[in-house]
């Protein structure tokens, strides 16, 4: 079980968190004309890197904040965690 | 003394306390402090089971966790446990155990016939034989294998025992209380670290219990006692025996199983049987010691052949001798320690040493005790079937290839020592890539991947002096890193016997013309010849050889067999062991009961149960409950002998004709506040929200970004910047996370806060033509006329002195109101509604009637919003704004979503107006068409229409809008039904929606 540092609450076990996917994906702005392929990239296409990955987690059984976690997908090493706005 | 193999003195057993037990129906006794194994050996019982494949007789091979043979079915307090190691099971009064894997009994086992046909059961036998024909598999092979395979029988009764889970955090977790564990725990604890010391066995001390050494001016046993009692007195230390750390997981999370009650006749009240500890340790010190390796020779699985260290442990710990004519077969000095213990107790052993000129203190000591020693000698084969009776021994050439001077010597046990294998399992589980040490012919931990340090013989250090030095150092250094303290304990002086080098020889060659089975894996019956065959057949990877031959795959996970297997592969392949590599170690280190893993999450505790504040009232009024997510909701209220169908029909009819009340507390509720709340809702929902007036509710649909409907519900504007959102019961948690995601990550500039208020409000839906009359009587001071409180209106009112919120919304399609009060007043509200509603013929209705009402109105719910449908499919396209952008809007242009024959919701009525259509039925044109019959759609929800008194269903069907009036068939292969149906509008009752506005 991973041990994740919530930037708001401190070190907490993984079972307090929910995984939220790739943190580098940016939602296209509202009301902006974009191509089908741009939109499909946003909705469906995700990289599955071996190694460093910036990802979203939500501290659902804690402060309910969405946070960013820089994690190695191979070794599970967590390098750093960030608040949503960081 | 009636126990033939029990010594008069010695060991840690309590000879004043006799304990009686039964094995295979026969009564025996042992002493307090015995294991089942030591007590049986004391009574001269050496035959305890049969092997897995050939059903060969099995005795005892070890004295602890490494035991591959002595597995029994245990009976304790009306429960039974399979696969219990007799070497680990402590004796208790009334213990009952039986042999496994033998039928009809251990002395005469029919399966042993396999033994005579074993030429037919070589490596890969199962793969080769049971391939075809397929039908034989189900009828013949599988039942036979099932009967013949496996150890023990699981109980089919519900386990009445209690198991607990516990979370703990510490600076240092130390796994094992041998000299290295004790020393590192002591050094770290004295330096202020929070320490957990875990010992698998009942007694602390590990090898100190069985070796004659001095530490400082004390014996090893005295020193152990002193350290343990000091550690136990310290507030920063947790000391646990009978506790196995069996798994090393990510981020230094280790799991330990504490066996609190297995050694007692029954579990005491308020005590669990076992407790699983999840331990998050800043640093881990692995002090799990080492396991002696067997030497391999002919028929080396005969009962009476056992590890030399085990024989020594039986003498030193239990005061039991495993035989009276012992043969010690060793390739290192450890065998001599055992020989000396026999000799000290008046028994003459014969030592066979594979080395040609060994010299050391301990050999000199053995010689001075007049112990008979034959150097350059080996055991060729054990003789005897159910117990060793003699052994063929021989001189071996210096190149270890040729045997000579073969002779037969009488013996009743053969104690083997093939040197020591460090227990690197935990280190390996943590990700430590081990390295092969030529010096000790075994793998030792290499560079740590997690925060883990191995000490003592688990690291391949076999002298006590070095072990203590290394362990004190590690305990101090690691604790210093954490506590910053500098309180160093000096390492005590040590008196121990010096050992000389071991012999790399481990497998005795076969004499000419002999074909003895030489076993590597004693539990799975894997012999040298099986590995050789697998290699001849082309298997190369050690992982493949393991699976093909089942080497090391039994319940002991090859603790005694793995390394010899690797040696053999490397010998045959002419490689060095590191090139062969070893198979992966995975948790658990030793079998753990499912009960311990599950803990208290059993039966109704497997998830929380949520009850509404009105739950007790429902119960008193004969509600039959149904699980709705984690909530319990009344499904129907039983009157007399009514069944579900009759009761729900009555309840639904009463709503259509009079008035009904339904507990809607479980609906998800989210409070939304902030100046940008309207803008936020406008982005979340598909319809327009900027102009919703205060005191008005609106129905909304929200999508995922891929255009699929996520949830629906009403949201009410309470005041300028305050909204009350409702979600479906099932989606409440997901919707909240969804809203938080957009507010925190996507649009942080919006000034909005959301919070769940599901549990804060108790809700009652009052529905039916009489509902306004009832509401007026509930809120006497309030004008609740259609003009003052129109459809989708909201107001607050005084409910017999309590503030209540009134929403005029309807799920049933009738004139309806939802009244919310603070949860604590829920029951009061409910009782008042029932009391005042009496004159209007009020009846409570459950979820089944609720479904009926919404289905015949064509209102969609979870069965239509099933994660596959878009607004159009649910005829909700009128709620999709063309003017503004919202979550998921861009996806709705997808070609598949705007296809002209896109699926759409319709109603389905059987032509005979009698046959109910099973939910999940397929709609097809021709019921007899060739399979696969083209599917037009599926029936999502079914009910018995109380309005028309015939069955009615909703379906989502291709080109739905052009299908109205068509005749199709509903097929349910599961229920074997084919029903001729007509497609109608999904709005079966009151299609104009007059009633809700009346
Ligand atoms: Zn937090």
Short mmCIF file of N, CA and C in Angstrom, two decimals, chain A:
data_model
loop_
_atom_site.label_atom_id
_atom_site.label_comp_id
_atom_site.label_asym_id
_atom_site.label_seq_id
_atom_site.Cartn_x
_atom_site.Cartn_y
_atom_site.Cartn_z
N UNK A 1 0.85 -1.19 0.00
CA UNK A 1 0.00 0.00 0.00
C UNK A 1 0.89 1.24 0.00
N UNK A 2 0.63 2.15 -0.93
CA UNK A 2 1.47 3.34 -1.04
C UNK A 2 1.27 4.25 0.17
N UNK A 3 2.24 5.10 0.39
CA UNK A 3 2.21 6.06 1.49
C UNK A 3 2.35 7.43 0.82
N UNK A 4 1.29 8.20 0.84
CA UNK A 4 1.24 9.41 0.03
C UNK A 4 1.19 10.64 0.93
N UNK A 5 2.00 11.62 0.59
CA UNK A 5 1.97 12.84 1.39
C UNK A 5 0.93 13.79 0.81
N UNK A 6 -0.18 13.94 1.53
CA UNK A 6 -1.17 14.93 1.12
C UNK A 6 -0.60 16.29 1.50
N UNK A 7 -0.51 17.24 0.56
CA UNK A 7 0.09 18.54 0.89
C UNK A 7 -0.72 19.28 1.95
N UNK A 8 -1.96 18.86 2.17
CA UNK A 8 -2.79 19.53 3.17
C UNK A 8 -2.80 18.80 4.51
N UNK A 9 -2.68 17.46 4.49
CA UNK A 9 -2.87 16.67 5.71
C UNK A 9 -1.63 15.94 6.19
N UNK A 10 -0.63 15.73 5.31
CA UNK A 10 0.54 14.96 5.71
C UNK A 10 0.50 13.54 5.17
N UNK A 11 1.38 12.68 5.73
CA UNK A 11 1.52 11.32 5.22
C UNK A 11 0.28 10.50 5.53
N UNK A 12 -0.30 9.91 4.50
CA UNK A 12 -1.49 9.09 4.67
C UNK A 12 -1.38 7.85 3.79
N UNK A 13 -2.04 6.77 4.22
CA UNK A 13 -2.01 5.54 3.44
C UNK A 13 -2.90 5.64 2.21
N UNK A 14 -2.54 4.87 1.22
CA UNK A 14 -3.22 4.89 -0.07
C UNK A 14 -4.72 4.69 0.03
N UNK A 15 -5.17 3.90 1.01
CA UNK A 15 -6.61 3.60 1.06
C UNK A 15 -7.47 4.80 1.44
N UNK A 16 -6.83 5.95 1.73
CA UNK A 16 -7.61 7.17 1.93
C UNK A 16 -7.81 7.95 0.63
N UNK A 17 -7.14 7.49 -0.42
CA UNK A 17 -7.13 8.27 -1.67
C UNK A 17 -7.85 7.52 -2.80
N UNK A 18 -8.29 8.28 -3.79
CA UNK A 18 -8.78 7.69 -5.04
C UNK A 18 -7.91 8.20 -6.16
N UNK A 19 -7.57 7.32 -7.09
CA UNK A 19 -6.71 7.67 -8.22
C UNK A 19 -7.52 8.45 -9.24
N UNK A 20 -6.90 9.45 -9.85
CA UNK A 20 -7.64 10.29 -10.79
C UNK A 20 -7.01 10.48 -12.16
N UNK A 21 -6.01 9.67 -12.50
CA UNK A 21 -5.48 9.72 -13.85
C UNK A 21 -4.38 10.75 -14.06
N UNK A 22 -4.02 10.91 -15.33
CA UNK A 22 -2.91 11.76 -15.75
C UNK A 22 -3.17 13.24 -15.39
N UNK A 23 -2.22 13.84 -14.67
CA UNK A 23 -2.42 15.22 -14.23
C UNK A 23 -1.98 16.24 -15.27
N UNK A 24 -1.37 15.76 -16.34
CA UNK A 24 -0.86 16.72 -17.32
C UNK A 24 -1.91 17.03 -18.39
N UNK A 25 -2.99 16.26 -18.41
CA UNK A 25 -4.03 16.51 -19.40
C UNK A 25 -4.76 17.80 -19.04
N UNK A 26 -4.90 18.70 -20.02
CA UNK A 26 -5.61 19.95 -19.76
C UNK A 26 -6.93 19.94 -20.51
N UNK A 27 -7.99 20.26 -19.80
CA UNK A 27 -9.29 20.30 -20.48
C UNK A 27 -9.32 21.51 -21.42
N UNK A 28 -9.76 21.27 -22.67
CA UNK A 28 -9.90 22.42 -23.58
C UNK A 28 -10.82 23.46 -22.97
N UNK A 29 -10.56 24.72 -23.28
CA UNK A 29 -11.41 25.80 -22.73
C UNK A 29 -12.83 25.67 -23.25
N UNK A 30 -13.75 26.15 -22.47
CA UNK A 30 -15.16 26.15 -22.88
C UNK A 30 -15.33 27.06 -24.09
N UNK A 31 -16.32 26.74 -24.90
CA UNK A 31 -16.71 27.57 -26.04
C UNK A 31 -15.61 27.77 -27.08
N UNK A 32 -14.56 26.96 -27.00
CA UNK A 32 -13.47 27.12 -27.96
C UNK A 32 -13.65 26.10 -29.08
N UNK A 33 -13.50 26.57 -30.31
CA UNK A 33 -13.59 25.66 -31.46
C UNK A 33 -12.35 24.77 -31.46
N UNK A 34 -12.54 23.48 -31.41
CA UNK A 34 -11.36 22.60 -31.53
C UNK A 34 -11.71 21.44 -32.44
N UNK A 35 -10.67 20.83 -32.97
CA UNK A 35 -10.88 19.75 -33.95
C UNK A 35 -11.32 18.47 -33.23
N UNK A 36 -11.90 17.56 -34.02
CA UNK A 36 -12.30 16.27 -33.46
C UNK A 36 -11.11 15.56 -32.84
N UNK A 37 -9.97 15.63 -33.53
CA UNK A 37 -8.85 14.85 -33.01
C UNK A 37 -8.33 15.45 -31.72
N UNK A 38 -8.34 16.78 -31.61
CA UNK A 38 -7.92 17.40 -30.34
C UNK A 38 -8.83 16.94 -29.20
N UNK A 39 -10.13 16.95 -29.50
CA UNK A 39 -11.09 16.57 -28.46
C UNK A 39 -10.93 15.09 -28.08
N UNK A 40 -10.77 14.25 -29.10
CA UNK A 40 -10.60 12.82 -28.82
C UNK A 40 -9.33 12.56 -28.02
N UNK A 41 -8.28 13.32 -28.33
CA UNK A 41 -7.05 13.19 -27.53
C UNK A 41 -7.34 13.47 -26.07
N UNK A 42 -8.11 14.53 -25.85
CA UNK A 42 -8.40 14.92 -24.47
C UNK A 42 -9.27 13.87 -23.77
N UNK A 43 -10.27 13.36 -24.49
CA UNK A 43 -11.21 12.45 -23.81
C UNK A 43 -10.62 11.06 -23.63
N UNK A 44 -9.96 10.56 -24.67
CA UNK A 44 -9.62 9.13 -24.66
C UNK A 44 -8.14 8.79 -24.55
N UNK A 45 -7.28 9.61 -25.11
CA UNK A 45 -5.90 9.14 -25.26
C UNK A 45 -5.04 9.52 -24.05
N UNK A 46 -4.45 8.49 -23.46
CA UNK A 46 -3.57 8.71 -22.32
C UNK A 46 -2.28 7.96 -22.57
N UNK A 47 -1.18 8.54 -22.14
CA UNK A 47 0.09 7.82 -22.21
C UNK A 47 0.14 6.86 -21.02
N UNK A 48 0.90 5.82 -21.19
CA UNK A 48 1.10 4.89 -20.07
C UNK A 48 2.59 4.74 -19.85
N UNK A 49 3.20 5.80 -19.29
CA UNK A 49 4.67 5.80 -19.23
C UNK A 49 5.21 4.81 -18.21
N UNK A 50 6.40 4.31 -18.53
CA UNK A 50 7.13 3.46 -17.60
C UNK A 50 8.14 4.40 -16.94
N UNK A 51 7.89 4.70 -15.67
CA UNK A 51 8.79 5.65 -15.01
C UNK A 51 8.00 6.80 -14.44
N UNK A 52 8.59 7.99 -14.49
CA UNK A 52 7.97 9.15 -13.86
C UNK A 52 6.63 9.50 -14.48
N UNK A 53 5.65 9.79 -13.66
CA UNK A 53 4.30 10.09 -14.13
C UNK A 53 3.68 11.07 -13.15
N UNK A 54 3.17 12.17 -13.69
CA UNK A 54 2.48 13.13 -12.83
C UNK A 54 0.99 12.78 -12.87
N UNK A 55 0.46 12.48 -11.71
CA UNK A 55 -0.92 11.99 -11.72
C UNK A 55 -1.77 12.66 -10.65
N UNK A 56 -3.09 12.53 -10.81
CA UNK A 56 -4.03 13.12 -9.87
C UNK A 56 -4.51 12.07 -8.88
N UNK A 57 -4.63 12.49 -7.65
CA UNK A 57 -5.27 11.66 -6.63
C UNK A 57 -6.21 12.57 -5.87
N UNK A 58 -7.29 12.02 -5.37
CA UNK A 58 -8.15 12.82 -4.49
C UNK A 58 -8.13 12.22 -3.09
N UNK A 59 -7.95 13.07 -2.11
CA UNK A 59 -7.91 12.60 -0.72
C UNK A 59 -9.36 12.46 -0.22
N UNK A 60 -10.03 11.42 -0.73
CA UNK A 60 -11.48 11.33 -0.52
C UNK A 60 -11.86 11.06 0.93
N UNK A 61 -11.03 10.29 1.66
CA UNK A 61 -11.37 10.04 3.06
C UNK A 61 -10.62 10.99 3.98
N UNK A 62 -10.20 12.11 3.43
CA UNK A 62 -9.50 13.10 4.25
C UNK A 62 -10.04 14.47 3.96
N UNK A 63 -9.21 15.32 3.36
CA UNK A 63 -9.60 16.71 3.14
C UNK A 63 -10.38 16.91 1.85
N UNK A 64 -10.55 15.86 1.06
CA UNK A 64 -11.29 15.86 -0.21
C UNK A 64 -10.62 16.73 -1.29
N UNK A 65 -9.37 17.10 -1.07
CA UNK A 65 -8.70 17.90 -2.08
C UNK A 65 -8.10 17.00 -3.16
N UNK A 66 -8.17 17.48 -4.39
CA UNK A 66 -7.45 16.83 -5.48
C UNK A 66 -6.01 17.29 -5.41
N UNK A 67 -5.09 16.33 -5.49
CA UNK A 67 -3.67 16.69 -5.42
C UNK A 67 -2.94 16.07 -6.60
N UNK A 68 -1.70 16.55 -6.84
CA UNK A 68 -0.88 15.99 -7.90
C UNK A 68 0.26 15.20 -7.26
N UNK A 69 0.52 14.04 -7.81
CA UNK A 69 1.54 13.16 -7.26
C UNK A 69 2.51 12.77 -8.38
N UNK A 70 3.79 13.03 -8.15
CA UNK A 70 4.78 12.59 -9.12
C UNK A 70 5.31 11.22 -8.67
N UNK A 71 4.96 10.18 -9.46
CA UNK A 71 5.20 8.81 -9.02
C UNK A 71 5.89 8.04 -10.12
N UNK A 72 6.74 7.11 -9.73
CA UNK A 72 7.36 6.21 -10.70
C UNK A 72 6.42 5.01 -10.87
N UNK A 73 5.92 4.82 -12.10
CA UNK A 73 4.94 3.75 -12.30
C UNK A 73 5.57 2.37 -12.20
N UNK A 74 6.89 2.31 -12.30
CA UNK A 74 7.55 1.02 -12.22
C UNK A 74 7.86 0.65 -10.78
N UNK A 75 8.43 1.59 -10.04
CA UNK A 75 8.89 1.28 -8.69
C UNK A 75 7.94 1.78 -7.62
N UNK A 76 6.95 2.56 -8.00
CA UNK A 76 6.02 3.19 -7.06
C UNK A 76 6.65 4.27 -6.21
N UNK A 77 7.90 4.61 -6.50
CA UNK A 77 8.52 5.68 -5.72
C UNK A 77 7.76 6.98 -5.95
N UNK A 78 7.48 7.71 -4.88
CA UNK A 78 6.83 9.00 -5.01
C UNK A 78 7.88 10.08 -4.77
N UNK A 79 8.08 10.92 -5.78
CA UNK A 79 9.14 11.93 -5.68
C UNK A 79 8.64 13.18 -4.97
N UNK A 80 7.41 13.60 -5.35
CA UNK A 80 6.90 14.84 -4.79
C UNK A 80 5.40 14.88 -4.94
N UNK A 81 4.75 15.61 -4.05
CA UNK A 81 3.30 15.83 -4.22
C UNK A 81 3.03 17.33 -4.21
N UNK A 82 1.98 17.71 -4.90
CA UNK A 82 1.67 19.14 -5.07
C UNK A 82 0.20 19.39 -4.78
N UNK A 83 -0.09 20.62 -4.37
CA UNK A 83 -1.48 21.05 -4.30
C UNK A 83 -2.01 21.23 -5.72
N UNK A 84 -3.32 21.26 -5.85
CA UNK A 84 -3.93 21.35 -7.18
C UNK A 84 -3.39 22.54 -7.97
N UNK A 85 -3.18 23.65 -7.27
CA UNK A 85 -2.82 24.87 -8.00
C UNK A 85 -1.32 24.97 -8.27
N UNK A 86 -0.51 24.06 -7.70
CA UNK A 86 0.94 24.17 -7.87
C UNK A 86 1.40 23.61 -9.22
#
